[in-house]
Tab-separated table of C-alpha atoms in Angstrom:
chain	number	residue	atom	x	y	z
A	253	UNK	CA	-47.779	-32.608	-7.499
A	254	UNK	CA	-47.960	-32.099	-3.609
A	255	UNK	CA	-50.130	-34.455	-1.498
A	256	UNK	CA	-51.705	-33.525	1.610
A	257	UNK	CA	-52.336	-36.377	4.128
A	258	UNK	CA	-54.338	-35.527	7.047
A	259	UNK	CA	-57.402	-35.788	9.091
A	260	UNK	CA	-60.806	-34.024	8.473
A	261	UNK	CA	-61.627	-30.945	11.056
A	262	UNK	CA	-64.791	-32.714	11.718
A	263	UNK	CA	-63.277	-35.232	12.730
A	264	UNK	CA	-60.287	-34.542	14.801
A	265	UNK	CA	-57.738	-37.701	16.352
A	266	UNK	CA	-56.889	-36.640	20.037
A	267	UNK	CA	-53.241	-35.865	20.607
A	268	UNK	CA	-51.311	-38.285	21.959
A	269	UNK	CA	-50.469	-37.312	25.765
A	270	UNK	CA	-53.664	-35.238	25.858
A	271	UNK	CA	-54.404	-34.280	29.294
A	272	UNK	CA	-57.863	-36.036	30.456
A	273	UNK	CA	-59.217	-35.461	34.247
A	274	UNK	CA	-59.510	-39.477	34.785
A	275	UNK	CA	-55.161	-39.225	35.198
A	276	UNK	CA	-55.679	-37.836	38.125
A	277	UNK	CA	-56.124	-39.934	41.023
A	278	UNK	CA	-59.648	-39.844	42.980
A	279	UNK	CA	-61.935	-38.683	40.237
A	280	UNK	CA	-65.556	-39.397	41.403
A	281	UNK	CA	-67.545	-37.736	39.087
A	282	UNK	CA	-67.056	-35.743	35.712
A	283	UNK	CA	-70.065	-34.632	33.467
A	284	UNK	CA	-68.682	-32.707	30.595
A	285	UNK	CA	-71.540	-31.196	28.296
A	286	UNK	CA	-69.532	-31.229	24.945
A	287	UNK	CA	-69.519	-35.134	24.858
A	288	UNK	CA	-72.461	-35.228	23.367
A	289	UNK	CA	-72.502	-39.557	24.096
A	290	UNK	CA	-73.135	-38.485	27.779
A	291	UNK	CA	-76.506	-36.246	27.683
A	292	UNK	CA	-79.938	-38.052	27.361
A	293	UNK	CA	-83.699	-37.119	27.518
A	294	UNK	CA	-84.484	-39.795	29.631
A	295	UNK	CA	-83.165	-40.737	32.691
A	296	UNK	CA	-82.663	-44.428	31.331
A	297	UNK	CA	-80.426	-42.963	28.788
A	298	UNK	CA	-82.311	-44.993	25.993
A	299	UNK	CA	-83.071	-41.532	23.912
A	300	UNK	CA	-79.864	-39.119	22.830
A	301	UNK	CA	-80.685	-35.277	23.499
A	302	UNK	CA	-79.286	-33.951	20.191
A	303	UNK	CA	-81.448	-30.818	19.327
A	304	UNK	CA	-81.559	-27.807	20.893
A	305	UNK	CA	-83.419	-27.365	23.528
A	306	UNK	CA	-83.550	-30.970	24.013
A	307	UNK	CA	-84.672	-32.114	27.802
A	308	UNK	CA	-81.821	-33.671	29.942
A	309	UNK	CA	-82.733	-36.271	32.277
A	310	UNK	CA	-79.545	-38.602	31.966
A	311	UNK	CA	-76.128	-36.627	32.380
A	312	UNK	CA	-73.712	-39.643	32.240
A	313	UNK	CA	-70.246	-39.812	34.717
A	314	UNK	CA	-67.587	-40.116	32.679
A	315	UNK	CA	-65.401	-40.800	35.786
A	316	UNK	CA	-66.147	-44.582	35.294
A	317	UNK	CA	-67.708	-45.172	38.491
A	318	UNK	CA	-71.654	-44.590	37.046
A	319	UNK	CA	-72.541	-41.441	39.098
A	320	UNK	CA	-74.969	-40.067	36.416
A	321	UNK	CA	-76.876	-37.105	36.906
A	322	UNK	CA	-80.557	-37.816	36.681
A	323	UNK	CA	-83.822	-36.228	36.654
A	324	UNK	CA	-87.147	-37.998	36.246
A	325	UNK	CA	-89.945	-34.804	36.192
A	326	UNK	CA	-90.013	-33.283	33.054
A	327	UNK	CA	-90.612	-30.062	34.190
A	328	UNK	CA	-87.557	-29.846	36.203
A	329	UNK	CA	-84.824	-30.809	33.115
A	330	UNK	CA	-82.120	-28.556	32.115
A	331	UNK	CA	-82.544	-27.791	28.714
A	332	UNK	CA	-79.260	-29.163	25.990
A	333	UNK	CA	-78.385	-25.975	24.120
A	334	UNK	CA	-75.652	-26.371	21.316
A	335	UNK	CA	-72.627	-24.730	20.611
A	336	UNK	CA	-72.723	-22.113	23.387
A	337	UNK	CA	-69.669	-21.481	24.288
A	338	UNK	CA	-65.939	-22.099	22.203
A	339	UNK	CA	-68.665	-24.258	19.807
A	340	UNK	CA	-68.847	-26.464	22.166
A	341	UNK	CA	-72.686	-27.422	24.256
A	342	UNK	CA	-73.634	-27.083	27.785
A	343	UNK	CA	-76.805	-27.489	29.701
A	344	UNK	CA	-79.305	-24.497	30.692
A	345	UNK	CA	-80.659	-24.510	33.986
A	346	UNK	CA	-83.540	-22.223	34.677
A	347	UNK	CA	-84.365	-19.880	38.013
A	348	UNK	CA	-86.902	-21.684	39.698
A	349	UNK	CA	-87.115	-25.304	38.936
A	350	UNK	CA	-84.212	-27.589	36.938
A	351	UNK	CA	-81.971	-29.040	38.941
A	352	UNK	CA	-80.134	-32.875	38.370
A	353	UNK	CA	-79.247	-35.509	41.425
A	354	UNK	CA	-76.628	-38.155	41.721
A	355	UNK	CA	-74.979	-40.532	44.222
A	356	UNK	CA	-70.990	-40.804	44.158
A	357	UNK	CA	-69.523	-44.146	44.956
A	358	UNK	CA	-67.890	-42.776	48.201
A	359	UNK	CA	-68.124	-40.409	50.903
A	360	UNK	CA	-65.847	-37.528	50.536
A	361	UNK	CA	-64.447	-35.516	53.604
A	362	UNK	CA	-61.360	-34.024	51.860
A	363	UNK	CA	-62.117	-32.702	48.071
A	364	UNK	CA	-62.104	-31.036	45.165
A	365	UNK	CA	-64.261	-29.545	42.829
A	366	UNK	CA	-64.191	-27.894	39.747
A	367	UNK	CA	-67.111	-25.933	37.578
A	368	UNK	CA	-67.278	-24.447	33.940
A	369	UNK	CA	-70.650	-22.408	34.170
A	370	UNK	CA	-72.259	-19.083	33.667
A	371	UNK	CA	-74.553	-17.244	35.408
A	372	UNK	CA	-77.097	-15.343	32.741
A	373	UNK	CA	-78.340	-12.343	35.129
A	374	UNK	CA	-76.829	-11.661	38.395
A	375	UNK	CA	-79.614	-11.682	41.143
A	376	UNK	CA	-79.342	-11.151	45.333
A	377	UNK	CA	-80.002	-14.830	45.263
A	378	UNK	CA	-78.191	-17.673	46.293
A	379	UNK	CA	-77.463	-19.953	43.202
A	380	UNK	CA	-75.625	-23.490	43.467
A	381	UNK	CA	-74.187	-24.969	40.790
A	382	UNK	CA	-72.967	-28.205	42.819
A	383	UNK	CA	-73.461	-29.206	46.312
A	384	UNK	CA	-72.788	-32.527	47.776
A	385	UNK	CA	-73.598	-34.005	51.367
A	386	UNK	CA	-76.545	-34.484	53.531
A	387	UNK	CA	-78.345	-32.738	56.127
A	388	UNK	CA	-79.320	-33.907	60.070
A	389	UNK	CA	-82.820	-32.656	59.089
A	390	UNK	CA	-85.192	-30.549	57.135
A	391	UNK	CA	-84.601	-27.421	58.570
A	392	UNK	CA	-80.674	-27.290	57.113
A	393	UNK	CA	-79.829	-26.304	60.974
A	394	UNK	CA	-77.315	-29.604	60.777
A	395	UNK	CA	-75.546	-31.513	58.290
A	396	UNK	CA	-72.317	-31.827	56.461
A	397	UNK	CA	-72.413	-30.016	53.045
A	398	UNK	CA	-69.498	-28.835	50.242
A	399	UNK	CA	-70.760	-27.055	47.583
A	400	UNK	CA	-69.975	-24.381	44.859
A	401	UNK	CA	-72.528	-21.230	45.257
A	402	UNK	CA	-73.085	-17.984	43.792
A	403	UNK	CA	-73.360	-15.215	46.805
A	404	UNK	CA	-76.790	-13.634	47.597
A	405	UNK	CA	-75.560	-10.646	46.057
A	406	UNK	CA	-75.544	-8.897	42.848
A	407	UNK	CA	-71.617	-8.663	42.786
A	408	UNK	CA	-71.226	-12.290	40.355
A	409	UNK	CA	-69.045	-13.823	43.490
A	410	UNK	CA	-68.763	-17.633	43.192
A	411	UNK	CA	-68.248	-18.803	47.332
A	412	UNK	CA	-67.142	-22.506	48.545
A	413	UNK	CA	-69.261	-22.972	51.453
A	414	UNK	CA	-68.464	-25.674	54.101
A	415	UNK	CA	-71.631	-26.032	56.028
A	416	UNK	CA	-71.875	-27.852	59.472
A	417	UNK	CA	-74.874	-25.962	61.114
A	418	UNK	CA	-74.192	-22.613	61.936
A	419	UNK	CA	-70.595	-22.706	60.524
A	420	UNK	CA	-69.980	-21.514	56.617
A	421	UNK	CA	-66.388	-21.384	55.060
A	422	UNK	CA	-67.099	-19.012	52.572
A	423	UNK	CA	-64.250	-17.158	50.495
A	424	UNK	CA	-65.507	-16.059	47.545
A	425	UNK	CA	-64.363	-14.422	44.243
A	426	UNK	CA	-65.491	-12.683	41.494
A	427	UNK	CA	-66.229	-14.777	38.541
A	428	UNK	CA	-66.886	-11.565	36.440
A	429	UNK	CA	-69.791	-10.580	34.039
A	430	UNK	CA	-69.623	-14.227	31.708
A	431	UNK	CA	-68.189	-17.223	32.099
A	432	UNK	CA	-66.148	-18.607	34.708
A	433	UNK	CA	-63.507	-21.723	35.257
A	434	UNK	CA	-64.233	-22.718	39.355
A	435	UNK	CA	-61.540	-24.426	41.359
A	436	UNK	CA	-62.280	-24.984	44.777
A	437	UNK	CA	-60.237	-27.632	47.430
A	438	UNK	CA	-61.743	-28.355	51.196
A	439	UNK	CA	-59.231	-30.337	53.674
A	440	UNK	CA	-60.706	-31.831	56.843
A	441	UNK	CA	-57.461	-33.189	57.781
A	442	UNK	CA	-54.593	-31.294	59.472
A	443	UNK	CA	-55.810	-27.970	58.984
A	444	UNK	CA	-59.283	-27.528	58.383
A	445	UNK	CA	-59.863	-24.884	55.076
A	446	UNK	CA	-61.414	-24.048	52.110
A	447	UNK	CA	-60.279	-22.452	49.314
A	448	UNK	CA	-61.682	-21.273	45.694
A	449	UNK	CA	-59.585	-19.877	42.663
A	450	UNK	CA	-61.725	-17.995	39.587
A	451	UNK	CA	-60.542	-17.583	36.068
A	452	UNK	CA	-56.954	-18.825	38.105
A	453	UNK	CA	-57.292	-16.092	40.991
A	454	UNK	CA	-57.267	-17.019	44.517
A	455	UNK	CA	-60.446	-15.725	46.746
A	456	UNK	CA	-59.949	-12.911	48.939
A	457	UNK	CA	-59.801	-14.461	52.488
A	458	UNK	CA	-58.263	-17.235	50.954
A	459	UNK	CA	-57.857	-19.898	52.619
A	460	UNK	CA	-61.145	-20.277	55.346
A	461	UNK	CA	-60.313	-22.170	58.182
A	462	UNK	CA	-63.323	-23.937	58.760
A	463	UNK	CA	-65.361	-26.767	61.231
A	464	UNK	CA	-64.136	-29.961	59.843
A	465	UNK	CA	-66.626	-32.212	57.597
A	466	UNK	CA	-66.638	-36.020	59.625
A	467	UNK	CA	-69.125	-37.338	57.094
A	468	UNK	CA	-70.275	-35.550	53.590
A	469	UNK	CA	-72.388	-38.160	52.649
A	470	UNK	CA	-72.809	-39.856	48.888
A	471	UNK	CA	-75.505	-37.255	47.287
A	472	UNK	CA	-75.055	-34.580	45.432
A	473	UNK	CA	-76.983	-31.957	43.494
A	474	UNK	CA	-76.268	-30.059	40.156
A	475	UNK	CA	-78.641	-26.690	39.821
A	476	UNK	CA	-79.504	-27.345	42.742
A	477	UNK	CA	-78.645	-26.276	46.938
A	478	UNK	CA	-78.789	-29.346	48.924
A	479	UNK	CA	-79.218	-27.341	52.380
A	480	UNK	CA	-82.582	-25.792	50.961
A	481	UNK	CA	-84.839	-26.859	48.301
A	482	UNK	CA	-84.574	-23.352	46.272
A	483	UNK	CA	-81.288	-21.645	45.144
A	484	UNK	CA	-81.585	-22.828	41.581
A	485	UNK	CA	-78.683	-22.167	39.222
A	486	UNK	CA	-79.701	-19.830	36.549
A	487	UNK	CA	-77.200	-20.063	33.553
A	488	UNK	CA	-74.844	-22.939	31.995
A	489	UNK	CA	-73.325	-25.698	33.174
A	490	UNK	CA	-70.599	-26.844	30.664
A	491	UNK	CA	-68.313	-29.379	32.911
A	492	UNK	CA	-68.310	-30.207	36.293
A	493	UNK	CA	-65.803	-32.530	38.474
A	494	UNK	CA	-65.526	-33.635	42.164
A	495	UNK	CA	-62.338	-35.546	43.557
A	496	UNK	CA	-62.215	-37.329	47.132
A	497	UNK	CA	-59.185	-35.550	47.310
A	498	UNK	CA	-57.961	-31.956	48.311
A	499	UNK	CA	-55.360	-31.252	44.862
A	500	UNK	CA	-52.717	-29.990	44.843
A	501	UNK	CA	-50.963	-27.009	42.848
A	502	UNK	CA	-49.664	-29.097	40.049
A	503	UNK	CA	-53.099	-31.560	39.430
A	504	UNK	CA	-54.798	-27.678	39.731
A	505	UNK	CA	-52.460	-25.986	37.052
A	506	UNK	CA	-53.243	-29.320	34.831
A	507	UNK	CA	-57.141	-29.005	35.160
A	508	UNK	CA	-57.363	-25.407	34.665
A	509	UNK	CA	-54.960	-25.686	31.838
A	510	UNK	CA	-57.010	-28.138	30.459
A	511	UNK	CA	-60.492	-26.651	31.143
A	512	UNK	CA	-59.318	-23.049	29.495
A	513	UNK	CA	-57.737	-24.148	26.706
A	514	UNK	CA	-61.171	-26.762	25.722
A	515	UNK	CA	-63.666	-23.922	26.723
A	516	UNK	CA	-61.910	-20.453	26.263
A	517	UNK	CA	-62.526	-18.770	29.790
A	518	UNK	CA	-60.337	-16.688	30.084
């Protein structure tokens, strides 16, 4: 008689030597939707959002340095939706009104981020999906701003802007008709420049020199522009990262590895 020891699908140990984004040096924030310990209706994170279409008003950091993603109104919660993409969940943020804020533990003039999302129609309208700085005033004339943005355009290009006033770093690439994997760097020492791979292809343009960012400030946005109070995301959000770091090509390779393999991007 043969005996077959092993462990349950549902229930599946994590190899050992898995990759996980905290090895990397200079994480400051990671909100991964398909931890399903990290998403809350409440912004107190007393109440579990575990149906679909669940409110989200507590994303929690996993980065270990308690940057949560909160939102208080409930009419401006993403909405939990499960097993959207590779079975796994994300959170839905509409058009016109959801968006999520946090504070990271430091300021970050040289850094990285990284997005899993979708768009679900492509629109002439600026979309962010994470921005991070502050602004000199109301009228977004001033500030100090990185941020991941969909171009006011119907052509589905993901841009890294690099806003100081009147100056945008802005290469941009296609993230195609679904889903995209974004990986975007911005160095404000040595030579100033931003850069964005999609789906593991450089932007055209690639990199932007642009006017160095002296002081990004600790808030950031999810859904949400920070230079205007508009350019909603409208789509998924499945996992998002920032580093205080520009990354290299081997940390890059290891995230994007990591990310496509989990979510099935491309």
């Amino acid at each position: 008689m043969q005996i077959s020891i092993g462990l349950s699908p549902a229930n599946p140990a994590t190899p050992k030597g898995a990759f996980s984004p905290s090895s990397i040096a200079g994480l400051q924030l990671w909100l991964d939707a398909s931890d399903s310990g990290t998403l809350y209706t409440d912004s107190a994170g007393s109440t579990p959002a575990t149906a679909d279409g669940d409110p989200v008003g507590r994303w929690a950091d996993k980065s270990g340095n308690t940057a949560h993603a909160l939102q208080t109104d409930g009419t401006q919660k993403p909405t939990l939706k499960l097993a959207i993409k590779n079975s796994k969940n994300v959170c839905r943020f509409n058009s016109t009104s959801s968006k999520m804020l946090g504070t990271l533990l430091a300021k970050n003039t040289d850094c990285t981020m990284v997005a899993v999302l979708r768009m679900n129609t492509s629109d002439a309208s600026w979309r962010a999906a994470l921005t991070t700085g502050f602004l000199n005033s109301t009228t977004a004339t001033s500030g100090q701003i990185h941020g991941l943005i969909k171009q006011n355009n119907t052509n589905n290009k993901m841009l890294v802007t690099s806003f100081t006033g009147a100056t945008d770093g802005n290469p941009s690439q296609s993230m195609g008709a679904n889903w995209a994997s974004c990986f975007a760097t911005f160095t404000n020492t040595g030579t100033n420049a931003s850069r964005i791979w999609v789906n593991g292809t450089a932007a055209v343009g690639d990199p932007k020199t642009v006017t160095a960012i002296t002081d990004q400030g600790y808030v950031y946005y999810i859904g949400r522009g920070l230079q205007a109070a508009s350019e909603f995301w409208n789509g998924d959000l499945a996992e998002l990262m920032i580093y205080n770091v520009a990354l290299g090509t081997t940390n890059q390779t290891s995230i994007q590895e990591y990310l496509n393999t989990k979510w099935g991007v491309y």
